[in-house]
Amino acid sequence: MSDIETIVVDGLELANELRDEMKREIEALTKAGHRPPQLSVVLVGDDPASRSYIKGKQRACARIGAESAEYLLPESTTERELLDLVDKLNRDDAVDGILVQLPLPKAISPEVIAEAVDPAKDADALNPLNFGRLLLGTAKLVSCTPLGVMAILARHKIEIAGAHAVVIGRSNIVGKPVSILLQQQNATVTMCHSRTRDLDAVCRSADILVAAAGSPRMVKGDWIKSGAAVMDVGVSEVDGKLVGDVDFEAARGVAGLITPSRRGIGPMTITMLLRNTLNAYVSRKRL
Ligand code: NAD
């Protein structure tokens, strides 16, 4: 018997509201005689999942009235060739946001590419300068999925100050930045990873639990504190079905709030990519 009515977050609904807001902002800018913002997406290789992600990103741009361009490069592309394209996009004043889709082929270092993207156009916020600014609390561009998590917590008025937030996963794209954002909003943050001892007990003490390990259904119902806000970032495919890091059915009735695998964090990530592009545009043009 469950004793809690768990709120299941509708990430798509929130994403659509935020996209409508951005659409109005862009309409106002174009009415005032400015061009719309532009996001350039670069894909190296033929990964079908990446292809589908970038299509989604283009559709999302079109929906808010932003421009987008895609650069599809063959798997055989060298690091030098990709750096040349990044350099060209950096210097093109009509480009406001640059996103190089990960994963990259083995011959190309994602760190080298992240360093090459102009920090002012760094829509995915992977350039070390933006990462450093995030640590200092002065970042204008922050990694999209962590921003999406924070927007969901804000929308649902989850109290962050003083809360114990547990983050599973310490990647540069999710775990580390989300832990910094939570700490900046005065949570007490515990970061967990594959070597953490007694992970279940640590999770049980979380008021806010962010699961970003990519390990399907690893968080069991009895790992969750009653009423906790559970942000399930993980996405894995099991038997042709998308599943999160949290055992969703077991968490229902225990968590106060939970994001589902579909219509959860995913739409918010794309929305924050659009937000970063628009912010980059406004800041570059000093509007
Ligand atoms: P990653 O593989 O770079 O990092 C995973 C982290 O989890 C590592 O720090 C690792 O130590 C930790 N980890 C792995 N297994 C663990 C375990 N059993 N116990 C404790 N810690 C464990 O992954 P990532 O890029 O951060 O992505 C994490 C997950 O989030 C993936 O499933 C990815 O697909 C998903 N993701 C979703 C979105 C979205 O928009 N929904 C965006 C980014 C990532």
Short mmCIF file of C-alpha atoms and ligand atoms in Angstrom, two decimals:
data_model
loop_
_atom_site.label_atom_id
_atom_site.label_comp_id
_atom_site.label_asym_id
_atom_site.label_seq_id
_atom_site.Cartn_x
_atom_site.Cartn_y
_atom_site.Cartn_z
CA MET A 1 0.00 0.00 0.00
CA SER A 2 1.42 3.32 -0.98
CA ASP A 3 0.90 6.18 1.43
CA ILE A 4 2.07 9.06 -0.76
CA GLU A 5 0.51 10.54 -3.86
CA THR A 6 3.63 10.88 -5.99
CA ILE A 7 3.66 13.78 -8.42
CA VAL A 8 4.87 12.57 -11.82
CA VAL A 9 6.60 15.51 -13.51
CA ASP A 10 5.40 16.39 -17.00
CA GLY A 11 8.71 17.60 -18.44
CA LEU A 12 7.18 18.11 -21.87
CA GLU A 13 4.48 20.43 -20.58
CA LEU A 14 7.03 22.54 -18.72
CA ALA A 15 9.36 22.46 -21.74
CA ASN A 16 6.55 23.71 -23.98
CA GLU A 17 5.76 26.58 -21.60
CA LEU A 18 9.40 27.64 -21.56
CA ARG A 19 9.65 27.31 -25.35
CA ASP A 20 6.56 29.54 -25.74
CA GLU A 21 8.27 32.13 -23.55
CA MET A 22 11.37 32.01 -25.75
CA LYS A 23 9.24 32.23 -28.89
CA ARG A 24 7.74 35.48 -27.57
CA GLU A 25 11.21 36.83 -26.74
CA ILE A 26 12.45 36.05 -30.27
CA GLU A 27 9.32 37.60 -31.82
CA ALA A 28 10.01 40.78 -29.87
CA LEU A 29 13.65 40.80 -31.03
CA THR A 30 12.77 40.27 -34.70
CA LYS A 31 10.01 42.92 -34.50
CA ALA A 32 12.68 45.29 -33.23
CA GLY A 33 14.69 44.60 -36.40
CA HIS A 34 17.14 41.98 -35.11
CA ARG A 35 17.77 38.66 -36.82
CA PRO A 36 16.70 35.46 -35.02
CA PRO A 37 19.33 33.51 -33.04
CA GLN A 38 21.10 30.62 -34.80
CA LEU A 39 22.28 27.24 -33.46
CA SER A 40 24.81 25.22 -35.47
CA VAL A 41 24.87 21.50 -34.73
CA VAL A 42 27.76 19.31 -35.85
CA LEU A 43 27.49 15.53 -36.10
CA VAL A 44 30.46 13.34 -36.94
CA GLY A 45 29.62 9.80 -38.02
CA ASP A 46 26.37 8.03 -38.50
CA ASP A 47 25.10 7.13 -35.02
CA PRO A 48 21.29 6.77 -35.45
CA ALA A 49 20.53 7.95 -31.90
CA SER A 50 22.65 11.10 -32.44
CA ARG A 51 20.91 11.71 -35.78
CA SER A 52 17.54 11.54 -34.11
CA TYR A 53 18.71 13.89 -31.27
CA ILE A 54 19.89 16.52 -33.73
CA LYS A 55 16.65 16.31 -35.70
CA GLY A 56 14.79 16.95 -32.42
CA LYS A 57 17.03 19.93 -31.73
CA GLN A 58 16.33 21.40 -35.18
CA ARG A 59 12.58 20.96 -34.77
CA ALA A 60 12.76 22.65 -31.38
CA CYS A 61 14.66 25.61 -32.89
CA ALA A 62 12.06 26.00 -35.64
CA ARG A 63 9.25 25.95 -33.09
CA ILE A 64 10.59 28.99 -31.22
CA GLY A 65 11.56 30.89 -34.38
CA ALA A 66 15.32 30.30 -34.07
CA GLU A 67 17.46 29.33 -37.04
CA SER A 68 19.48 26.13 -37.08
CA ALA A 69 22.12 24.63 -39.32
CA GLU A 70 23.42 21.09 -39.32
CA TYR A 71 26.83 19.86 -40.40
CA LEU A 72 26.97 16.13 -41.06
CA LEU A 73 30.56 14.93 -41.31
CA PRO A 74 31.71 11.40 -42.16
CA GLU A 75 33.09 9.02 -39.50
CA SER A 76 36.50 9.37 -41.17
CA THR A 77 36.70 13.10 -40.30
CA THR A 78 40.00 14.01 -38.63
CA GLU A 79 40.35 16.11 -35.50
CA ARG A 80 42.05 18.81 -37.63
CA GLU A 81 39.07 18.92 -40.03
CA LEU A 82 36.60 19.21 -37.17
CA LEU A 83 38.71 21.93 -35.53
CA ASP A 84 38.67 23.83 -38.83
CA LEU A 85 34.87 23.70 -38.96
CA VAL A 86 34.59 24.79 -35.31
CA ASP A 87 36.96 27.66 -36.06
CA LYS A 88 34.81 28.71 -39.03
CA LEU A 89 31.65 28.65 -36.87
CA ASN A 90 33.44 30.57 -34.09
CA ARG A 91 34.29 33.36 -36.55
CA ASP A 92 30.87 33.46 -38.25
CA ASP A 93 28.92 36.33 -36.69
CA ALA A 94 25.61 34.77 -37.83
CA VAL A 95 26.21 31.77 -35.55
CA ASP A 96 25.21 32.19 -31.88
CA GLY A 97 25.32 28.65 -30.51
CA ILE A 98 27.60 25.74 -31.44
CA LEU A 99 26.94 22.17 -30.42
CA VAL A 100 29.22 19.30 -31.38
CA GLN A 101 27.16 16.16 -30.77
CA LEU A 102 28.77 13.52 -28.54
CA PRO A 103 29.95 10.81 -28.72
CA LEU A 104 32.70 11.59 -31.24
CA PRO A 105 34.65 8.94 -33.16
CA LYS A 106 37.64 7.56 -31.20
CA ALA A 107 40.17 9.47 -33.30
CA ILE A 108 38.79 12.82 -32.09
CA SER A 109 39.31 14.05 -28.54
CA PRO A 110 36.11 15.53 -27.06
CA GLU A 111 38.27 17.60 -24.68
CA VAL A 112 40.20 19.19 -27.56
CA ILE A 113 36.95 20.05 -29.34
CA ALA A 114 35.33 21.42 -26.17
CA GLU A 115 38.33 23.73 -25.68
CA ALA A 116 38.08 24.93 -29.29
CA VAL A 117 34.43 26.06 -29.16
CA ASP A 118 34.17 29.80 -28.52
CA PRO A 119 33.05 30.06 -24.84
CA ALA A 120 30.55 32.77 -25.87
CA LYS A 121 28.82 30.34 -28.29
CA ASP A 122 29.22 27.19 -26.20
CA ALA A 123 25.58 25.99 -26.20
CA ASP A 124 26.44 22.77 -24.34
CA ALA A 125 28.72 24.61 -21.89
CA LEU A 126 31.56 22.10 -22.15
CA ASN A 127 34.37 24.61 -22.68
CA PRO A 128 36.66 24.65 -19.60
CA LEU A 129 36.16 28.41 -19.24
CA ASN A 130 32.42 27.94 -18.81
CA PHE A 131 33.03 25.05 -16.43
CA GLY A 132 35.36 27.23 -14.37
CA ARG A 133 32.81 30.03 -14.34
CA LEU A 134 30.21 27.56 -13.15
CA LEU A 135 32.43 26.76 -10.17
CA LEU A 136 32.86 30.47 -9.47
CA GLY A 137 29.12 31.10 -9.78
CA THR A 138 29.54 33.49 -12.74
CA ALA A 139 28.55 31.23 -15.65
CA LYS A 140 26.23 32.56 -18.35
CA LEU A 141 26.15 29.20 -20.12
CA VAL A 142 25.65 26.01 -18.10
CA SER A 143 25.28 22.40 -19.19
CA CYS A 144 21.72 21.76 -20.43
CA THR A 145 20.58 18.69 -18.48
CA PRO A 146 21.59 20.14 -15.08
CA LEU A 147 19.73 23.35 -15.98
CA GLY A 148 16.70 21.23 -16.86
CA VAL A 149 16.85 19.47 -13.48
CA MET A 150 17.05 22.80 -11.66
CA ALA A 151 14.13 24.23 -13.68
CA ILE A 152 11.95 21.25 -12.75
CA LEU A 153 12.83 21.61 -9.04
CA ALA A 154 12.07 25.35 -9.25
CA ARG A 155 8.76 24.83 -11.03
CA HIS A 156 7.63 22.35 -8.39
CA LYS A 157 8.83 24.65 -5.60
CA ILE A 158 11.10 21.99 -4.12
CA GLU A 159 12.99 23.49 -1.20
CA ILE A 160 16.66 23.28 -2.03
CA ALA A 161 18.25 25.42 0.70
CA GLY A 162 19.22 23.15 3.57
CA ALA A 163 18.07 20.00 1.77
CA HIS A 164 20.31 16.98 1.48
CA ALA A 165 20.83 16.41 -2.24
CA VAL A 166 22.40 13.15 -3.37
CA VAL A 167 23.75 12.98 -6.92
CA ILE A 168 24.57 9.56 -8.41
CA GLY A 169 27.14 10.01 -11.20
CA ARG A 170 30.01 12.47 -11.55
CA SER A 171 30.23 13.08 -15.30
CA ASN A 172 31.21 16.50 -16.62
CA ILE A 173 27.91 16.79 -18.46
CA VAL A 174 25.47 15.88 -15.67
CA GLY A 175 26.76 14.80 -12.25
CA LYS A 176 29.40 17.46 -11.58
CA PRO A 177 27.49 20.51 -12.87
CA VAL A 178 24.19 19.56 -11.22
CA SER A 179 25.97 19.06 -7.89
CA ILE A 180 27.50 22.55 -8.18
CA LEU A 181 24.13 24.16 -9.04
CA LEU A 182 22.47 22.42 -6.08
CA GLN A 183 25.25 23.52 -3.74
CA GLN A 184 24.99 27.10 -5.03
CA GLN A 185 21.35 27.04 -4.03
CA ASN A 186 22.44 25.98 -0.54
CA ALA A 187 21.77 22.26 -0.62
CA THR A 188 24.14 19.97 1.25
CA VAL A 189 25.35 17.78 -1.58
CA THR A 190 26.70 14.23 -1.53
CA MET A 191 28.21 13.00 -4.79
CA CYS A 192 28.10 9.28 -5.42
CA HIS A 193 29.73 7.15 -8.09
CA SER A 194 30.58 3.58 -8.93
CA ARG A 195 32.96 3.28 -5.94
CA THR A 196 30.58 4.74 -3.34
CA ARG A 197 30.01 2.44 -0.36
CA ASP A 198 26.49 1.81 0.98
CA LEU A 199 24.90 3.72 -1.88
CA ASP A 200 21.43 2.58 -0.83
CA ALA A 201 21.85 4.07 2.66
CA VAL A 202 23.22 7.35 1.24
CA CYS A 203 20.25 7.60 -1.14
CA ARG A 204 17.82 6.91 1.70
CA SER A 205 18.94 10.14 3.38
CA ALA A 206 18.29 12.27 0.27
CA ASP A 207 15.60 14.94 0.19
CA ILE A 208 16.57 15.44 -3.45
CA LEU A 209 17.95 12.48 -5.38
CA VAL A 210 19.46 12.97 -8.84
CA ALA A 211 20.19 9.66 -10.57
CA ALA A 212 22.59 10.04 -13.52
CA ALA A 213 24.51 6.78 -13.68
CA GLY A 214 23.06 5.18 -16.81
CA SER A 215 22.40 1.98 -14.88
CA PRO A 216 18.84 0.77 -15.52
CA ARG A 217 16.54 0.65 -12.46
CA MET A 218 19.45 0.61 -10.01
CA VAL A 219 17.61 2.83 -7.51
CA LYS A 220 15.07 0.63 -5.75
CA GLY A 221 11.90 1.81 -4.04
CA ASP A 222 13.39 1.25 -0.57
CA TRP A 223 16.41 3.46 -1.42
CA ILE A 224 14.10 6.47 -1.52
CA LYS A 225 13.18 8.63 1.44
CA SER A 226 9.46 9.17 1.82
CA GLY A 227 8.48 12.37 0.03
CA ALA A 228 11.85 12.89 -1.69
CA ALA A 229 12.14 14.68 -5.06
CA VAL A 230 13.62 12.15 -7.49
CA MET A 231 15.19 13.42 -10.73
CA ASP A 232 15.81 10.38 -12.92
CA VAL A 233 18.28 11.52 -15.57
CA GLY A 234 19.49 8.08 -16.67
CA VAL A 235 18.21 6.65 -19.93
CA SER A 236 18.91 3.07 -20.98
CA GLU A 237 17.26 0.77 -23.45
CA VAL A 238 16.14 -2.54 -21.98
CA ASP A 239 14.26 -5.00 -24.22
CA GLY A 240 13.49 -2.20 -26.66
CA LYS A 241 12.04 0.01 -23.92
CA LEU A 242 13.50 3.20 -22.44
CA VAL A 243 14.10 2.87 -18.72
CA GLY A 244 15.62 5.20 -16.17
CA ASP A 245 18.08 4.67 -13.32
CA VAL A 246 15.15 4.53 -10.91
CA ASP A 247 12.69 1.67 -10.58
CA PHE A 248 9.80 3.96 -11.45
CA GLU A 249 6.93 1.72 -10.34
CA ALA A 250 8.61 0.99 -6.99
CA ALA A 251 9.35 4.68 -6.45
CA ARG A 252 5.73 5.67 -7.02
CA GLY A 253 4.02 5.95 -3.68
CA VAL A 254 7.31 6.65 -1.89
CA ALA A 255 8.79 9.67 -3.67
CA GLY A 256 7.01 13.01 -3.37
CA LEU A 257 7.92 13.87 -6.96
CA ILE A 258 9.53 11.89 -9.76
CA THR A 259 10.51 12.44 -13.37
CA PRO A 260 9.50 9.63 -15.76
CA SER A 261 11.85 8.28 -18.47
CA ARG A 262 9.64 9.68 -21.18
CA ARG A 263 8.43 13.29 -20.95
CA GLY A 264 10.78 13.81 -18.01
CA ILE A 265 14.26 15.32 -18.17
CA GLY A 266 14.73 14.80 -21.94
CA PRO A 267 12.48 17.60 -23.26
CA MET A 268 13.92 19.95 -20.64
CA THR A 269 17.47 19.26 -21.84
CA ILE A 270 16.61 20.40 -25.37
CA THR A 271 14.76 23.41 -23.99
CA MET A 272 17.84 24.48 -22.05
CA LEU A 273 19.92 24.14 -25.21
CA LEU A 274 17.57 26.66 -26.82
CA ARG A 275 17.81 28.86 -23.71
CA ASN A 276 21.61 28.79 -23.88
CA THR A 277 21.54 29.69 -27.58
CA LEU A 278 19.18 32.60 -26.95
CA ASN A 279 21.25 33.76 -23.96
CA ALA A 280 24.44 33.50 -26.01
CA TYR A 281 22.83 35.60 -28.77
CA VAL A 282 21.53 38.28 -26.40
CA SER A 283 24.85 38.46 -24.60
CA ARG A 284 27.00 38.54 -27.77
CA LYS A 285 24.81 41.22 -29.34
CA ARG A 286 24.58 43.11 -26.02
CA LEU A 287 20.78 43.35 -26.46
P1 NAD B 1 28.60 8.81 -17.78
O1 NAD B 1 28.70 7.37 -18.16
O2 NAD B 1 29.57 9.80 -18.32
O3 NAD B 1 28.71 8.89 -16.18
C1 NAD B 1 28.04 7.98 -15.36
C2 NAD B 1 28.46 8.23 -13.92
O4 NAD B 1 27.68 7.35 -13.11
C3 NAD B 1 29.91 7.95 -13.61
O5 NAD B 1 30.39 8.99 -12.77
C4 NAD B 1 29.89 6.63 -12.82
O6 NAD B 1 30.85 6.60 -11.77
C5 NAD B 1 28.51 6.63 -12.21
N1 NAD B 1 27.97 5.27 -12.14
C6 NAD B 1 27.82 4.37 -13.13
N2 NAD B 1 27.28 3.23 -12.65
C7 NAD B 1 27.09 3.42 -11.33
C8 NAD B 1 26.58 2.62 -10.28
N3 NAD B 1 26.14 1.39 -10.52
N4 NAD B 1 26.55 3.13 -9.04
C9 NAD B 1 26.96 4.39 -8.80
N5 NAD B 1 27.45 5.21 -9.74
C10 NAD B 1 27.52 4.73 -10.99
O7 NAD B 1 27.12 9.21 -18.09
P2 NAD B 1 26.38 10.65 -18.30
O8 NAD B 1 26.76 11.22 -19.60
O9 NAD B 1 26.51 11.49 -17.07
O10 NAD B 1 24.88 10.15 -18.40
C11 NAD B 1 24.27 9.46 -17.34
C12 NAD B 1 22.92 8.94 -17.79
O11 NAD B 1 22.09 10.04 -18.06
C13 NAD B 1 22.95 8.10 -19.08
O12 NAD B 1 21.96 7.11 -18.98
C14 NAD B 1 22.60 9.11 -20.14
O13 NAD B 1 21.99 8.49 -21.26
C15 NAD B 1 21.60 9.95 -19.39
N6 NAD B 1 21.46 11.31 -19.91
C16 NAD B 1 20.21 11.74 -20.15
C17 NAD B 1 20.02 13.02 -20.60
C18 NAD B 1 18.62 13.49 -20.86
O14 NAD B 1 18.44 14.53 -21.46
N7 NAD B 1 17.61 12.77 -20.41
C19 NAD B 1 21.10 13.87 -20.81
C20 NAD B 1 22.38 13.42 -20.51
C21 NAD B 1 22.55 12.13 -20.04
#
